[in-house]
């Protein structure tokens, strides 16, 4: 297995360009199945999750062609409405092909996505939403089978769960509702920018949608959608990771090019409060850190709150921030696998329920560590950038799921980082 090796302590300087958002791309790829006409999607990140979704679309019968960040999808007249375990189990987002296959074929059979290392990830909200639109759903032998013999019809769907709104359940129901008869209201809808990007794609396809970006989305079903061209929004989580990179080593000065700061307000607020200078630019942001940082109290929430997908990276920053910081996780209360690995590098983090108490220190020391999930991998790299000596991060296949050539991008900023092939 490949590993990443970082020699810490180097100031980062220069420019880095953000890729397209993985979490916007995946549901948009599924949405392209809602028509038999071809679609062209640009700014598609070259990451493993996209490769997995390409396999799923091919399995479903679509023709796909991906090169140089441009993806052509030709779903054709006949779709196979079956997504098997060996593909779905590797990536939870693949479950959002259920809504489009159900809407187009009147049925869909998709493997249960299974457990996840960041904690329990149920699908009850997806199923409740599709049932409200008239689907009959059974779960057998690890597969969700959904059918709508008389076609889907609009309804009022409340998608608030124990931990707030659900991003992919909103995407699934939104996609299915575009071809349902009548009007659908999604209440307590997720308002993440990725949901808005999906809605924008669907509107180009001919869907009638209002309220995307708010907690109430209204969809008037149409009979047919068409193929379109679309450019995916920048990845706010990748951008946020580079912003933290620009803050973690004193004396750094980094321009994160191509990001949309309007999607990163919670992070910008926290970085600024900590003493990092974040300067808005025409196309991106300049991050500078000179003095000592101040500790923080951070709680993750659905958008526009602080994103759970930047919690681990922010924790890496707080480990080198003198004083006591508290991070509370409200989306995935168990998403703290990076804590023990950061502690191996000399940080002092204690878990108290769904909160992490970070006793910040002035230095970390490089160590061999193990990545447990996608964002935890990024946090370990960030910690490695700040640590004295060498950090070796194992199991970086998690990283490759969602970051495009992160080691090359950080090298361009002057980091001493390399991938060591197995
Ligand atoms: C998406 C993102 C993921 C991010 C997460 C939260 C993609 C591909 N992935 O995942 O990177 O960490 O949003 O911002 O976009 N829940 C239920 N029942 C459900 C569905 C979810 O209880 O049917 C719970 C989850 O366990 C979690 C919370 O709701 O506690 C939010 O999860 P959700 O927004 O659904 O996450 P995903 O859409 O899977």
Coordinates of N, CA and C and ligand atoms in Angstrom, one line a residue, residues 22-27 49 91-96 118-128 159-171 190 192 194-195 236-237 301-303 306-310 329-333 335 374-375 401, ligand 1:
X22 N -16.1 17.0 -5.0 CA -16.5 15.6 -5.1 C -17.9 15.4 -4.6
X23 N -18.3 16.0 -3.6 CA -19.7 15.8 -3.0 C -20.8 16.4 -3.9
X24 N -20.4 17.3 -4.8 CA -21.4 17.8 -5.7 C -21.4 16.9 -7.0
X25 N -20.2 16.4 -7.4 CA -20.1 15.6 -8.6 C -20.9 14.3 -8.5
X26 N -20.8 13.6 -7.3 CA -21.3 12.3 -7.2 C -22.9 12.3 -7.4
X27 N -23.6 13.1 -6.7 CA -25.1 13.1 -7.0 C -25.4 13.6 -8.4
X49 N -13.5 8.2 -5.6 CA -14.9 8.1 -5.5 C -15.6 8.3 -6.8
X91 N -18.7 2.9 -1.2 CA -18.9 4.3 -1.2 C -20.4 4.6 -1.0
X92 N -20.6 5.3 0.1 CA -22.0 5.5 0.5 C -22.8 6.4 -0.5
X93 N -22.1 7.3 -1.1 CA -22.8 8.2 -2.1 C -23.5 7.5 -3.2
X94 N -23.0 6.2 -3.5 CA -23.6 5.5 -4.6 C -25.0 5.1 -4.3
X95 N -25.4 5.2 -3.1 CA -26.8 4.9 -2.8 C -27.8 5.9 -3.4
X96 N -27.2 7.1 -3.9 CA -28.2 8.1 -4.5 C -28.4 7.8 -5.9
X118 N -16.7 6.2 10.3 CA -17.0 7.4 11.1 C -18.3 7.3 11.9
X119 N -18.9 6.2 12.0 CA -20.0 6.0 12.8 C -21.2 5.5 12.1
X120 N -22.3 5.2 12.8 CA -23.5 4.7 12.1 C -24.0 5.7 11.1
X121 N -24.4 5.1 9.9 CA -24.9 6.0 8.9 C -26.2 5.4 8.3
X122 N -27.3 5.6 9.0 CA -28.5 5.0 8.5 C -29.0 5.6 7.2
X123 N -30.1 4.9 6.6 CA -30.7 5.5 5.3 C -32.2 5.7 5.5
X124 N -32.6 5.7 6.8 CA -34.1 5.8 7.0 C -34.7 7.0 6.3
X125 N -34.0 8.1 6.3 CA -34.6 9.3 5.7 C -34.7 9.2 4.2
X126 N -33.7 8.5 3.6 CA -33.9 8.3 2.1 C -35.1 7.5 1.8
X127 N -35.3 6.4 2.6 CA -36.4 5.5 2.4 C -37.7 6.2 2.7
X128 N -37.8 6.9 3.8 CA -39.0 7.6 4.2 C -39.4 8.6 3.0
X159 N -37.4 15.8 6.1 CA -36.2 15.1 6.1 C -35.3 15.4 7.3
X160 N -35.8 15.9 8.3 CA -35.0 16.2 9.5 C -34.8 14.9 10.3
X161 N -33.6 14.6 10.6 CA -33.3 13.4 11.5 C -32.8 13.8 12.8
X162 N -32.3 12.8 13.5 CA -31.7 13.1 14.9 C -30.6 14.1 14.8
X163 N -29.9 14.1 13.7 CA -28.7 14.9 13.6 C -28.9 16.1 12.6
X164 N -30.1 16.4 12.4 CA -30.4 17.5 11.4 C -30.8 17.0 10.1
X165 N -30.6 17.8 9.1 CA -31.0 17.4 7.7 C -30.0 16.5 7.1
X166 N -30.4 15.8 6.1 CA -29.4 14.8 5.4 C -29.1 15.3 4.0
X167 N -27.9 15.3 3.7 CA -27.5 15.8 2.4 C -27.9 14.9 1.3
X168 N -27.5 13.6 1.4 CA -27.8 12.7 0.3 C -29.2 12.2 0.3
X169 N -29.9 12.2 1.4 CA -31.4 11.9 1.4 C -32.1 13.1 0.6
X170 N -31.7 14.3 0.9 CA -32.3 15.4 0.1 C -32.0 15.2 -1.4
X171 N -30.8 14.8 -1.7 CA -30.4 14.6 -3.1 C -31.3 13.5 -3.7
X190 N -31.6 19.7 3.3 CA -30.2 20.1 3.5 C -30.0 21.3 2.6
X192 N -26.8 22.5 1.9 CA -25.3 22.6 1.5 C -25.2 23.0 0.0
X194 N -23.5 21.8 -2.2 CA -23.6 20.7 -3.2 C -25.0 20.3 -3.6
X195 N -25.9 20.5 -2.6 CA -27.4 20.3 -3.0 C -27.8 21.4 -4.0
X236 N -15.3 22.9 -1.4 CA -15.1 23.7 -0.2 C -14.3 23.0 0.8
X237 N -14.4 21.7 0.8 CA -13.6 20.9 1.9 C -12.1 20.9 1.5
X301 N -22.0 21.5 12.6 CA -23.5 21.6 12.3 C -23.7 21.4 10.8
X302 N -24.9 21.1 10.4 CA -25.2 21.2 9.0 C -24.9 22.6 8.4
X303 N -24.7 22.7 7.1 CA -24.4 24.0 6.5 C -25.5 25.0 6.9
X306 N -20.3 24.9 11.0 CA -19.0 24.4 10.8 C -19.1 23.0 10.3
X307 N -18.5 22.6 9.1 CA -18.7 21.3 8.5 C -17.9 20.2 9.2
X308 N -18.6 19.1 9.4 CA -18.0 17.9 10.0 C -16.8 17.5 9.2
X309 N -16.9 17.7 7.9 CA -15.8 17.2 7.0 C -14.5 18.1 7.2
X310 N -14.5 19.2 8.0 CA -13.3 19.9 8.3 C -12.9 19.8 9.8
X329 N -18.7 17.4 18.2 CA -19.2 16.8 16.9 C -20.7 16.5 17.0
X330 N -21.5 17.2 16.2 CA -23.0 17.1 16.3 C -23.5 16.3 15.1
X331 N -22.7 16.0 14.2 CA -23.2 15.2 13.0 C -22.9 13.7 13.2
X332 N -21.6 13.4 13.4 CA -21.2 12.0 13.7 C -20.5 12.0 15.0
X333 N -21.3 11.7 16.1 CA -20.7 11.8 17.4 C -19.4 11.0 17.7
X335 N -17.0 10.5 15.3 CA -16.0 10.8 14.3 C -14.7 11.3 14.9
X374 N -11.3 9.4 5.2 CA -10.8 10.4 4.2 C -10.3 11.7 4.9
X375 N -11.1 12.3 5.7 CA -10.7 13.6 6.3 C -9.7 13.4 7.4
X401 N -9.7 8.7 -2.1 CA -11.1 8.7 -2.4 C -11.6 10.2 -2.7
Ligands
LIG1 C1 -22.7 13.9 3.1 C2 -21.3 14.0 2.6 C3 -20.3 13.7 3.8 C4 -20.6 14.6 5.0 C5 -22.0 14.5 5.4 C6 -22.4 15.5 6.5 C7 -21.5 13.3 0.3 C8 -21.1 12.4 -0.7 N1 -21.1 13.1 1.6 O1 -22.9 12.5 3.6 O2 -19.0 14.0 3.3 O3 -19.8 14.2 6.1 O4 -22.9 14.8 4.3 O5 -22.2 16.8 6.1 O6 -22.1 14.4 0.1 N2 -28.7 10.3 8.8 C9 -29.8 9.7 9.3 N3 -30.7 9.0 8.4 C10 -30.5 9.0 7.1 C11 -29.4 9.7 6.6 C12 -28.5 10.4 7.5 O7 -30.0 9.6 10.5 O8 -31.2 8.4 6.3 C13 -27.8 11.0 9.8 C14 -26.4 10.6 9.6 O9 -26.1 9.5 10.3 C15 -25.7 11.8 10.1 C16 -26.6 13.0 9.7 O10 -27.8 12.4 9.4 O11 -25.6 11.8 11.5 C17 -26.1 13.7 8.5 O12 -25.8 12.8 7.4 P1 -26.0 13.0 5.9 O13 -26.1 14.5 5.7 O14 -27.0 12.1 5.4 O15 -24.6 12.5 5.3 P2 -24.4 12.0 3.9 O16 -25.4 12.7 3.0 O17 -24.3 10.6 3.8

